[in-house]
Short mmCIF file of C-alpha atoms and ligand atoms in Angstrom, two decimals:
data_model
loop_
_atom_site.label_atom_id
_atom_site.label_comp_id
_atom_site.label_asym_id
_atom_site.label_seq_id
_atom_site.Cartn_x
_atom_site.Cartn_y
_atom_site.Cartn_z
CA MET A 1 68.34 90.06 123.22
CA LYS A 2 72.01 90.29 124.18
CA LYS A 3 73.39 93.80 124.63
CA TYR A 4 76.83 94.44 123.19
CA SER A 5 79.92 96.28 124.32
CA ILE A 6 81.98 98.22 121.78
CA THR A 7 85.35 99.94 121.64
CA VAL A 8 86.01 102.54 118.98
CA ALA A 9 89.78 102.51 118.38
CA GLY A 10 90.90 105.84 117.02
CA GLY A 11 88.42 107.57 119.33
CA GLY A 12 89.78 110.91 118.13
CA SER A 13 88.95 110.17 114.48
CA THR A 14 86.78 112.52 112.47
CA PHE A 15 84.58 109.49 111.76
CA THR A 16 83.92 108.62 115.43
CA PRO A 17 80.85 110.83 116.02
CA GLY A 18 79.18 109.42 112.89
CA ILE A 19 79.71 105.89 114.14
CA VAL A 20 78.24 106.76 117.55
CA LEU A 21 75.16 108.23 115.84
CA MET A 22 74.77 105.16 113.67
CA LEU A 23 75.09 102.80 116.66
CA LEU A 24 72.27 104.67 118.38
CA GLU A 25 70.12 104.56 115.23
CA ASN A 26 70.42 100.76 115.23
CA GLN A 27 69.57 100.07 118.86
CA LYS A 28 66.51 97.96 118.03
CA ARG A 29 68.34 95.35 115.99
CA PHE A 30 71.79 95.77 117.59
CA PRO A 31 71.39 96.77 121.26
CA ILE A 32 74.38 98.20 123.08
CA ARG A 33 75.18 98.39 126.77
CA GLN A 34 78.59 100.01 126.62
CA ILE A 35 80.71 102.21 124.32
CA LYS A 36 84.39 102.95 124.99
CA PHE A 37 86.88 105.02 123.03
CA TYR A 38 90.58 104.28 122.74
CA ASP A 39 93.26 106.49 121.16
CA ASN A 40 96.94 107.15 121.78
CA ASP A 41 96.45 110.93 121.53
CA LYS A 42 94.83 111.93 124.81
CA GLU A 43 94.08 115.54 123.91
CA ARG A 44 92.63 114.82 120.49
CA GLN A 45 90.43 112.00 121.75
CA GLU A 46 89.20 114.03 124.71
CA ILE A 47 87.53 116.62 122.48
CA VAL A 48 85.59 114.00 120.52
CA ALA A 49 84.87 111.95 123.66
CA LYS A 50 83.54 114.82 125.77
CA ALA A 51 81.16 115.84 122.98
CA CYS A 52 80.04 112.26 122.31
CA GLY A 53 79.60 111.78 126.06
CA ILE A 54 77.15 114.72 126.12
CA TYR A 55 75.38 113.36 123.05
CA LEU A 56 75.06 109.89 124.59
CA LYS A 57 73.81 111.21 127.92
CA GLU A 58 71.09 113.12 126.08
CA HIS A 59 70.08 110.37 123.66
CA ALA A 60 70.88 107.05 125.35
CA PRO A 61 71.59 107.53 129.08
CA GLU A 62 71.34 103.75 129.62
CA ILE A 63 74.53 103.14 127.60
CA SER A 64 77.66 103.37 129.73
CA PHE A 65 80.40 105.44 128.13
CA SER A 66 84.09 105.93 128.86
CA TYR A 67 87.32 106.81 127.08
CA SER A 68 90.91 105.94 127.77
CA THR A 69 94.45 105.79 126.45
CA GLU A 70 95.10 102.74 128.64
CA PRO A 71 94.70 99.48 126.69
CA GLU A 72 93.49 97.44 129.65
CA ASN A 73 90.61 99.86 130.36
CA ALA A 74 89.73 100.20 126.72
CA PHE A 75 89.78 96.56 125.64
CA THR A 76 88.39 94.69 128.64
CA ASP A 77 84.80 93.34 128.43
CA ILE A 78 84.34 94.04 124.72
CA ASP A 79 82.45 92.26 121.92
CA PHE A 80 83.59 94.45 119.01
CA VAL A 81 86.46 96.78 118.25
CA LEU A 82 85.59 99.22 115.49
CA ALA A 83 89.00 100.49 114.40
CA HIS A 84 89.95 103.51 112.31
CA ILE A 85 93.35 104.74 113.41
CA ARG A 86 95.63 106.96 111.33
CA VAL A 87 99.20 106.44 112.49
CA GLY A 88 100.98 109.78 112.06
CA LYS A 89 97.67 111.63 111.64
CA TYR A 90 97.09 114.24 108.93
CA ALA A 91 100.57 115.72 109.34
CA MET A 92 102.06 112.50 107.96
CA ARG A 93 99.31 112.08 105.34
CA GLU A 94 100.36 115.47 104.01
CA LYS A 95 103.95 114.21 103.65
CA ASP A 96 102.76 110.98 101.99
CA GLU A 97 101.01 113.09 99.40
CA LYS A 98 103.62 115.81 98.91
CA ILE A 99 106.89 113.86 98.80
CA PRO A 100 106.07 111.78 95.67
CA MET A 101 104.79 114.88 93.91
CA LYS A 102 108.22 116.49 94.19
CA TYR A 103 109.33 113.77 91.79
CA GLY A 104 106.33 114.05 89.49
CA VAL A 105 104.66 110.98 90.98
CA VAL A 106 101.08 110.54 92.24
CA GLY A 107 100.78 111.65 95.86
CA GLN A 108 97.83 109.89 97.45
CA GLU A 109 96.69 108.59 100.85
CA THR A 110 96.53 104.89 99.91
CA CYS A 111 97.82 104.61 96.31
CA GLY A 112 101.40 104.82 95.04
CA PRO A 113 104.41 105.58 97.27
CA GLY A 114 102.31 107.63 99.72
CA GLY A 115 100.08 104.64 100.40
CA LEU A 116 103.13 102.41 100.88
CA ALA A 117 104.65 104.89 103.33
CA TYR A 118 101.36 104.96 105.23
CA GLY A 119 101.33 101.15 105.22
CA MET A 120 104.76 101.04 106.84
CA ARG A 121 103.36 103.24 109.66
CA SER A 122 100.01 101.52 109.99
CA ILE A 123 101.00 97.84 110.28
CA GLY A 124 102.44 98.18 113.81
CA GLY A 125 99.54 100.30 115.09
CA VAL A 126 96.86 97.93 113.86
CA ILE A 127 98.63 94.78 115.08
CA GLU A 128 99.08 96.41 118.49
CA ILE A 129 95.33 97.04 118.80
CA LEU A 130 94.52 93.51 117.62
CA ASP A 131 96.84 92.15 120.30
CA TYR A 132 95.24 94.30 123.01
CA MET A 133 91.83 93.04 121.97
CA GLU A 134 92.95 89.41 122.07
CA LYS A 135 94.62 89.85 125.43
CA TYR A 136 91.73 91.54 127.21
CA SER A 137 88.68 90.26 125.25
CA PRO A 138 89.74 87.09 123.42
CA ASN A 139 86.30 86.43 121.91
CA ALA A 140 85.84 89.86 120.40
CA TRP A 141 85.86 90.80 116.69
CA MET A 142 87.87 93.65 115.25
CA LEU A 143 86.24 95.39 112.28
CA ASN A 144 88.96 97.46 110.71
CA TYR A 145 88.80 100.51 108.47
CA SER A 146 92.36 101.66 109.24
CA ASN A 147 94.16 102.30 105.97
CA PRO A 148 95.87 101.40 103.76
CA ALA A 149 93.48 98.46 104.12
CA ALA A 150 95.18 96.32 101.45
CA ILE A 151 98.54 96.44 103.20
CA VAL A 152 97.08 96.18 106.70
CA ALA A 153 95.07 93.12 105.58
CA GLU A 154 98.14 91.43 104.08
CA ALA A 155 100.07 92.17 107.30
CA THR A 156 97.37 90.64 109.49
CA ARG A 157 97.21 87.59 107.18
CA ARG A 158 100.96 87.13 107.52
CA LEU A 159 101.37 87.98 111.19
CA ARG A 160 98.03 87.09 112.85
CA PRO A 161 96.44 84.53 110.50
CA ASN A 162 93.99 83.17 113.08
CA SER A 163 92.80 86.48 114.50
CA ARG A 164 89.20 87.64 114.38
CA ILE A 165 89.77 90.71 112.24
CA LEU A 166 87.74 91.76 109.21
CA ASN A 167 89.25 94.47 107.00
CA ILE A 168 86.79 96.64 105.10
CA CYS A 169 86.44 99.66 102.82
CA ASP A 170 83.57 102.08 102.30
CA MET A 171 84.40 103.18 98.74
CA PRO A 172 82.42 100.44 96.95
CA ILE A 173 79.49 101.17 99.26
CA ASP A 174 79.29 104.81 98.26
CA LEU A 175 79.71 103.84 94.59
CA GLU A 176 76.95 101.24 94.93
CA GLU A 177 74.65 103.91 96.37
CA LYS A 178 75.43 106.00 93.32
CA MET A 179 74.73 103.04 91.00
CA ALA A 180 71.43 102.39 92.77
CA ALA A 181 70.52 106.04 92.20
CA MET A 182 71.41 105.69 88.48
CA CYS A 183 68.84 102.88 88.29
CA GLY A 184 66.16 104.66 90.32
CA ILE A 185 66.55 102.19 93.19
CA SER A 186 66.29 103.59 96.71
CA SER A 187 69.15 101.63 98.30
CA ARG A 188 72.20 99.60 97.34
CA LYS A 189 70.85 96.96 99.71
CA GLU A 190 68.34 96.06 97.02
CA MET A 191 71.18 95.13 94.65
CA THR A 192 73.22 91.92 94.51
CA VAL A 193 76.72 92.44 93.15
CA SER A 194 79.66 90.45 91.90
CA TYR A 195 82.95 92.25 92.54
CA TYR A 196 86.61 91.25 92.49
CA GLY A 197 89.94 92.93 93.05
CA LEU A 198 92.32 94.18 95.69
CA ASN A 199 91.35 96.98 98.05
CA HIS A 200 91.07 100.29 96.15
CA PHE A 201 91.73 98.22 93.02
CA GLY A 202 88.60 96.36 91.92
CA TRP A 203 85.75 95.94 89.45
CA TRP A 204 82.05 95.08 89.47
CA SER A 205 81.29 92.30 87.00
CA ALA A 206 77.55 91.87 87.60
CA ILE A 207 74.78 93.79 89.37
CA TYR A 208 71.16 92.63 89.74
CA ASP A 209 68.09 94.12 91.39
CA LYS A 210 66.08 92.17 93.93
CA ASP A 211 63.97 90.55 91.21
CA GLY A 212 67.08 89.36 89.40
CA ASN A 213 66.97 91.96 86.62
CA ASP A 214 70.36 92.88 85.14
CA LEU A 215 71.22 96.48 86.06
CA MET A 216 74.56 96.59 84.22
CA PRO A 217 73.20 98.06 80.94
CA LYS A 218 71.77 101.10 82.74
CA ILE A 219 74.84 101.58 84.92
CA ARG A 220 77.22 101.18 81.96
CA ALA A 221 75.33 103.80 79.98
CA HIS A 222 75.61 106.27 82.87
CA VAL A 223 79.26 105.59 83.67
CA LYS A 224 80.21 105.77 80.00
CA GLU A 225 78.87 109.33 79.76
CA ASN A 226 79.36 110.73 83.28
CA GLY A 227 81.37 108.30 85.37
CA PHE A 228 79.82 108.28 88.84
CA ALA A 229 79.09 112.00 88.65
CA ASP A 230 75.49 113.20 88.46
CA ALA A 231 74.24 110.16 90.34
CA LEU A 232 72.41 111.69 93.24
CA SER A 233 72.84 109.77 96.46
CA GLU A 234 72.10 110.96 99.93
CA THR A 235 75.52 110.45 101.42
CA ASN A 236 77.33 113.49 102.78
CA GLN A 237 80.72 111.80 102.38
CA HIS A 238 82.95 112.25 99.29
CA VAL A 239 81.36 115.55 98.34
CA ASP A 240 84.32 117.95 97.96
CA GLU A 241 85.42 119.22 94.56
CA SER A 242 88.34 116.77 94.35
CA TRP A 243 85.96 113.86 94.90
CA ARG A 244 83.64 115.16 92.18
CA GLU A 245 86.58 115.18 89.82
CA THR A 246 87.37 111.57 90.74
CA PHE A 247 83.75 110.54 90.08
CA THR A 248 83.87 112.19 86.65
CA LYS A 249 87.26 110.69 85.75
CA ALA A 250 85.78 107.21 86.31
CA LYS A 251 84.38 107.39 82.77
CA ASP A 252 87.92 107.27 81.36
CA VAL A 253 88.76 104.37 83.66
CA TYR A 254 85.60 102.60 82.50
CA ALA A 255 86.59 103.10 78.86
CA LEU A 256 89.45 100.62 79.26
CA ASP A 257 87.07 97.76 79.93
CA PRO A 258 83.42 98.47 79.11
CA ASP A 259 82.40 95.02 80.41
CA THR A 260 83.03 95.94 84.04
CA ILE A 261 82.45 98.95 86.31
CA PRO A 262 85.68 100.13 87.92
CA ASN A 263 86.45 101.35 91.43
CA THR A 264 87.33 105.06 91.25
CA TYR A 265 90.78 104.46 92.83
CA LEU A 266 92.00 102.87 89.59
CA LYS A 267 92.46 106.35 88.15
CA TYR A 268 95.72 106.69 90.09
CA TYR A 269 97.17 103.64 88.33
CA LEU A 270 95.67 104.05 84.87
CA TYR A 271 95.97 107.85 84.52
CA PRO A 272 98.85 108.85 86.81
CA ASP A 273 100.06 111.53 84.35
CA TYR A 274 96.63 113.13 84.36
CA VAL A 275 96.43 112.96 88.16
CA VAL A 276 99.83 114.60 88.60
CA SER A 277 99.11 117.39 86.13
CA HIS A 278 95.77 118.10 87.82
CA SER A 279 97.14 118.20 91.38
CA ASN A 280 98.45 121.15 93.36
CA PRO A 281 101.70 120.00 95.00
CA ASP A 282 101.32 122.69 97.68
CA TYR A 283 97.73 121.93 98.60
CA THR A 284 96.77 118.26 98.59
CA ARG A 285 93.78 116.28 99.87
CA ALA A 286 95.28 116.26 103.40
CA ASN A 287 95.10 120.07 103.38
CA GLU A 288 91.54 119.94 102.12
CA VAL A 289 90.56 117.50 104.89
CA MET A 290 92.31 119.53 107.62
CA ASP A 291 90.54 122.69 106.41
CA GLY A 292 87.26 120.85 105.88
CA ARG A 293 86.16 117.72 107.71
CA GLU A 294 88.58 118.04 110.62
CA LYS A 295 87.61 121.67 111.32
CA GLN A 296 83.92 120.84 110.93
CA VAL A 297 83.94 117.80 113.25
CA PHE A 298 86.19 119.32 115.91
CA GLY A 299 84.29 122.62 115.66
CA ALA A 300 81.03 120.77 116.29
CA CYS A 301 82.60 118.91 119.24
CA ARG A 302 83.93 122.10 120.82
CA SER A 303 80.60 123.81 120.40
CA ILE A 304 78.73 120.91 122.07
CA ILE A 305 81.22 120.96 124.97
CA GLU A 306 80.95 124.75 125.40
CA ARG A 307 77.17 124.75 125.26
CA GLY A 308 76.94 121.64 127.44
CA THR A 309 74.32 120.17 125.10
CA SER A 310 74.20 118.44 121.73
CA ALA A 311 70.86 120.09 120.91
CA GLY A 312 71.21 122.00 117.66
CA GLY A 313 73.20 119.21 116.05
CA GLY A 314 76.61 119.26 114.45
CA PHE A 315 77.15 115.52 114.05
CA GLU A 316 76.39 113.54 110.89
CA ALA A 317 76.39 109.84 110.03
CA ASP A 318 77.12 108.53 106.52
CA VAL A 319 77.70 105.33 104.50
CA HIS A 320 81.01 104.88 106.28
CA ALA A 321 79.23 104.50 109.62
CA SER A 322 76.31 102.47 108.29
CA TYR A 323 78.57 99.85 106.68
CA ILE A 324 80.61 99.04 109.79
CA VAL A 325 77.53 99.00 112.03
CA ASP A 326 75.71 96.70 109.56
CA LEU A 327 78.73 94.39 109.63
CA ALA A 328 78.83 94.28 113.45
CA CYS A 329 75.11 93.59 113.44
CA ALA A 330 75.53 90.75 110.91
CA ILE A 331 77.99 89.02 113.24
CA ALA A 332 76.01 89.76 116.39
CA GLU A 333 72.63 88.69 115.04
CA ASN A 334 73.77 86.13 112.44
CA THR A 335 71.99 87.97 109.60
CA ARG A 336 73.98 86.26 106.82
CA GLU A 337 73.91 89.39 104.65
CA ARG A 338 76.42 89.95 101.84
CA PHE A 339 79.37 92.28 102.44
CA LEU A 340 82.46 93.09 100.43
CA LEU A 341 85.39 92.06 102.65
CA ILE A 342 89.16 91.94 102.16
CA VAL A 343 89.94 88.24 102.68
CA PRO A 344 92.51 85.58 101.65
CA ASN A 345 91.75 84.57 98.05
CA GLU A 346 92.27 80.79 98.44
CA GLY A 347 90.70 80.12 95.06
CA ALA A 348 87.74 82.49 95.21
CA ILE A 349 89.29 84.22 92.20
CA GLU A 350 90.23 81.09 90.34
CA ASN A 351 93.13 82.31 88.21
CA PHE A 352 94.81 84.53 90.82
CA ASP A 353 97.39 84.12 93.62
CA ARG A 354 95.81 81.98 96.34
CA THR A 355 97.65 83.87 99.07
CA ALA A 356 96.54 87.35 97.98
CA MET A 357 94.17 89.39 100.12
CA VAL A 358 91.31 90.14 97.73
CA GLU A 359 88.14 92.22 98.01
CA ILE A 360 85.12 90.07 97.17
CA PRO A 361 81.53 89.53 98.35
CA CYS A 362 81.11 87.32 101.41
CA ILE A 363 78.17 86.11 103.47
CA VAL A 364 78.56 87.21 107.09
CA GLY A 365 77.08 85.63 110.19
CA SER A 366 78.00 84.89 113.78
CA ASN A 367 80.72 82.42 112.79
CA GLY A 368 82.45 84.85 110.47
CA TYR A 369 82.34 84.92 106.69
CA GLU A 370 81.92 82.57 103.75
CA LYS A 371 83.46 83.70 100.47
CA ILE A 372 81.46 83.88 97.26
CA CYS A 373 83.58 82.59 94.36
CA GLN A 374 84.13 85.06 91.56
CA GLY A 375 85.47 82.54 89.02
CA ALA A 376 88.19 83.42 86.52
CA ILE A 377 88.96 87.07 85.81
CA PRO A 378 90.08 88.69 82.52
CA GLN A 379 93.75 89.06 81.56
CA PHE A 380 93.70 92.87 81.86
CA GLN A 381 92.53 92.90 85.48
CA ARG A 382 94.67 89.91 86.35
CA GLY A 383 97.81 91.58 85.00
CA LEU A 384 97.18 94.77 86.91
CA MET A 385 96.36 92.88 90.10
CA GLU A 386 99.46 90.65 89.89
CA GLN A 387 101.62 93.77 89.79
CA GLN A 388 99.78 95.57 92.57
CA VAL A 389 99.55 92.59 94.92
CA SER A 390 103.30 92.18 94.56
CA VAL A 391 103.76 95.81 95.58
CA GLU A 392 101.64 95.21 98.67
CA LYS A 393 103.32 91.93 99.61
CA LEU A 394 106.80 93.41 99.18
CA THR A 395 105.86 96.31 101.45
CA VAL A 396 104.71 93.94 104.18
CA GLU A 397 107.87 91.86 103.76
CA ALA A 398 109.95 95.04 103.98
CA TRP A 399 108.22 95.87 107.27
CA ILE A 400 108.66 92.36 108.72
CA GLU A 401 112.29 91.95 107.62
CA GLY A 402 113.36 95.60 107.91
CA SER A 403 114.47 95.33 104.29
CA TYR A 404 115.47 98.44 102.33
CA GLN A 405 115.82 96.31 99.21
CA LYS A 406 112.24 95.06 99.34
CA MET A 407 110.85 98.52 99.99
CA TRP A 408 112.77 99.83 97.00
CA GLN A 409 111.38 96.96 94.91
CA ALA A 410 107.85 97.68 96.15
CA ILE A 411 107.98 101.36 95.18
CA THR A 412 109.68 100.55 91.86
CA LEU A 413 106.98 98.02 91.00
CA SER A 414 104.11 100.45 91.66
CA LYS A 415 102.49 101.34 88.36
CA THR A 416 102.51 104.98 89.49
CA VAL A 417 106.34 105.14 89.54
CA PRO A 418 108.35 105.58 86.31
CA SER A 419 111.74 104.11 87.30
CA ALA A 420 113.89 102.53 89.98
CA ALA A 421 115.89 105.75 90.17
CA VAL A 422 112.82 107.83 91.01
CA ALA A 423 111.68 105.11 93.42
CA LYS A 424 114.98 105.33 95.28
CA LYS A 425 114.82 109.10 95.64
CA ILE A 426 111.27 108.91 97.00
CA LEU A 427 112.19 106.06 99.35
CA ASP A 428 115.20 107.89 100.77
CA GLU A 429 113.13 110.98 101.46
CA MET A 430 110.28 108.88 102.91
CA ILE A 431 112.69 107.16 105.31
CA LYS A 432 113.78 110.53 106.71
CA ALA A 433 110.22 111.82 106.97
CA ASN A 434 109.00 108.66 108.74
CA GLN A 435 111.64 108.39 111.44
CA GLY A 436 110.07 106.95 114.59
CA PHE A 437 107.18 105.50 112.57
CA TRP A 438 108.87 102.96 110.27
CA PRO A 439 111.05 100.07 111.36
CA GLU A 440 114.69 100.72 110.55
CA LEU A 441 115.42 99.51 107.00
CA LYS A 442 118.78 97.88 106.24
P1 NAD B 501 91.99 111.04 112.06
O1 NAD B 501 93.43 111.40 112.04
O2 NAD B 501 90.96 112.07 112.28
O3 NAD B 501 91.77 109.93 113.22
C1 NAD B 501 92.65 108.91 113.46
C2 NAD B 501 92.86 108.79 114.98
O4 NAD B 501 93.73 107.66 115.18
C3 NAD B 501 93.55 109.99 115.63
O5 NAD B 501 92.78 110.45 116.71
C4 NAD B 501 94.89 109.43 116.10
O6 NAD B 501 95.34 110.01 117.29
C5 NAD B 501 94.56 107.97 116.29
N1 NAD B 501 95.72 107.09 116.28
C6 NAD B 501 96.82 107.17 115.50
N2 NAD B 501 97.67 106.17 115.77
C7 NAD B 501 97.10 105.43 116.75
C8 NAD B 501 97.48 104.27 117.47
N3 NAD B 501 98.64 103.64 117.20
N4 NAD B 501 96.66 103.80 118.43
C9 NAD B 501 95.50 104.41 118.68
N5 NAD B 501 95.06 105.51 118.03
C10 NAD B 501 95.86 106.02 117.08
O7 NAD B 501 91.72 110.26 110.71
P2 NAD B 501 90.39 110.03 109.86
O8 NAD B 501 90.47 110.84 108.62
O9 NAD B 501 89.20 110.17 110.72
O10 NAD B 501 90.57 108.52 109.38
C11 NAD B 501 90.74 107.49 110.30
C12 NAD B 501 91.16 106.23 109.60
O11 NAD B 501 90.09 105.67 108.86
C13 NAD B 501 92.28 106.40 108.57
O12 NAD B 501 93.13 105.26 108.62
C14 NAD B 501 91.56 106.44 107.26
O13 NAD B 501 92.41 106.12 106.19
C15 NAD B 501 90.55 105.38 107.55
N6 NAD B 501 89.40 105.33 106.65
C16 NAD B 501 89.25 104.16 105.98
C17 NAD B 501 88.20 104.00 105.13
C18 NAD B 501 88.10 102.73 104.37
O14 NAD B 501 87.47 102.67 103.35
N7 NAD B 501 88.77 101.65 104.80
C19 NAD B 501 87.27 105.03 104.97
C20 NAD B 501 87.46 106.22 105.66
C21 NAD B 501 88.53 106.36 106.53
C1 G6P B 502 87.23 106.57 100.79
C2 G6P B 502 88.11 105.38 100.90
C3 G6P B 502 88.90 105.42 102.17
C4 G6P B 502 89.69 106.70 102.26
C5 G6P B 502 88.74 107.87 102.14
C6 G6P B 502 89.54 109.15 102.06
O1 G6P B 502 86.21 106.55 101.74
O2 G6P B 502 87.38 104.18 100.86
O3 G6P B 502 89.74 104.31 102.22
O4 G6P B 502 90.38 106.79 103.47
O5 G6P B 502 87.98 107.76 100.97
O6 G6P B 502 88.67 110.20 102.23
P1 G6P B 502 89.21 111.65 102.61
O7 G6P B 502 87.96 112.44 102.67
O8 G6P B 502 89.88 111.49 103.96
O9 G6P B 502 90.14 112.03 101.53
MN1 MN B 503 88.76 102.50 101.42
#
């Protein structure tokens, strides 16, 4: 069996240790000879890398491990790049969330003006990594979690249409685990789903168990009463209070179309007034993550480094890690499993923009993916998606052309924003806050 070589881009990410753990768990079906980390923040990456280095030495001494901020070192002799960078880090996420809220608008990592601001920072960072990969390991695949995935995916479609990049999201995976639990099924992998939408903007239209039984009636009954709350699943991701609120709110999102099961992110578009009135403008999700996951992961890393051993634990893997490792394995070993991917529509959703990047099920093997057609979608979803995809396309055009006008249009068109006047105020403040990260807009 071939042994693979992997670079984790965004080596300093809070999700890196989980991915390392998951890679080791899967050694039998997806053997690895080398792991490298790449980040552009030397100090941050070093903490995660030193701890992971100790962990690897103790659990898999045969795997060679290194970390670097030099692209040539990091991307030479690689089969896969697993990418999860956050351009501007949590400091900028906090601004993405807080600036819109000053104007009474949803402040969120990937939705509304905050997500668009993040997109304007992320496009360049992700394209740069893709280019490094293609320069130093032209046959490699990049599996990309870096957000906002919808905008990043549209940018890679526009700017690098022939590149071997697959953009993915873990939200549907966690929700599918919860739906499996609602049905008393041990794993989402025993379900076959139909799903359509944009990233963080989609719906399940059918779900079957492995014998072909329709699971929708059971799932609908649960979501109608409780949303995704009270569905026990074993993941340790998405467990904070704010996530629990999102899982509960899904019942109100579901109420708009009881024929489908919605992605939780739709709450930001369908109930923005509720979201704003239930948010603390001085303490947003970025603050929660800095006080929670970041402290926990970096605390565990520092403790491993100080003690010189990973014995006693501290690292955890979750659905986030399992999904990207499963995807790498599907390509490496040609498993032809189904994955939700963010891919060019090209007719897979029959009555929707052919050039849109849509999130749909695909079959994945060593030659890439084949899309599974989702047919025609209802008017309600189509209307929402037409608006949102235009927001995403305008943002990418604004980045490519350096166009103030298009960025203003993008923010104005977001369903989370009440008027062009408010959009302009947010944009002008975002431009100042993002100096050095955004292209200059004229
Ligand atoms: P984090 O800030 O802990 O880690 C991101 C790392 O990226 C940092 O170490 C930072 O220095 C590095 N980085 C920033 N710009 C870079 C660049 N240009 N080149 C190389 N490295 C760079 O963030 P996190 O909370 O662990 O999240 C990481 C990313 O994963 C984010 O983009 C987040 O939105 C994304 N994410 C996506 C999904 C999904 O469903 N697609 C799920 C979870 C997380
Ligand atoms: C889900 C989404 C990701 C998003 C993450 C935020 O996993 O799919 O796209 O980045 O939530 O989680 P956080 O804990 O950082 O708020
Ligand atoms: Mn996501």
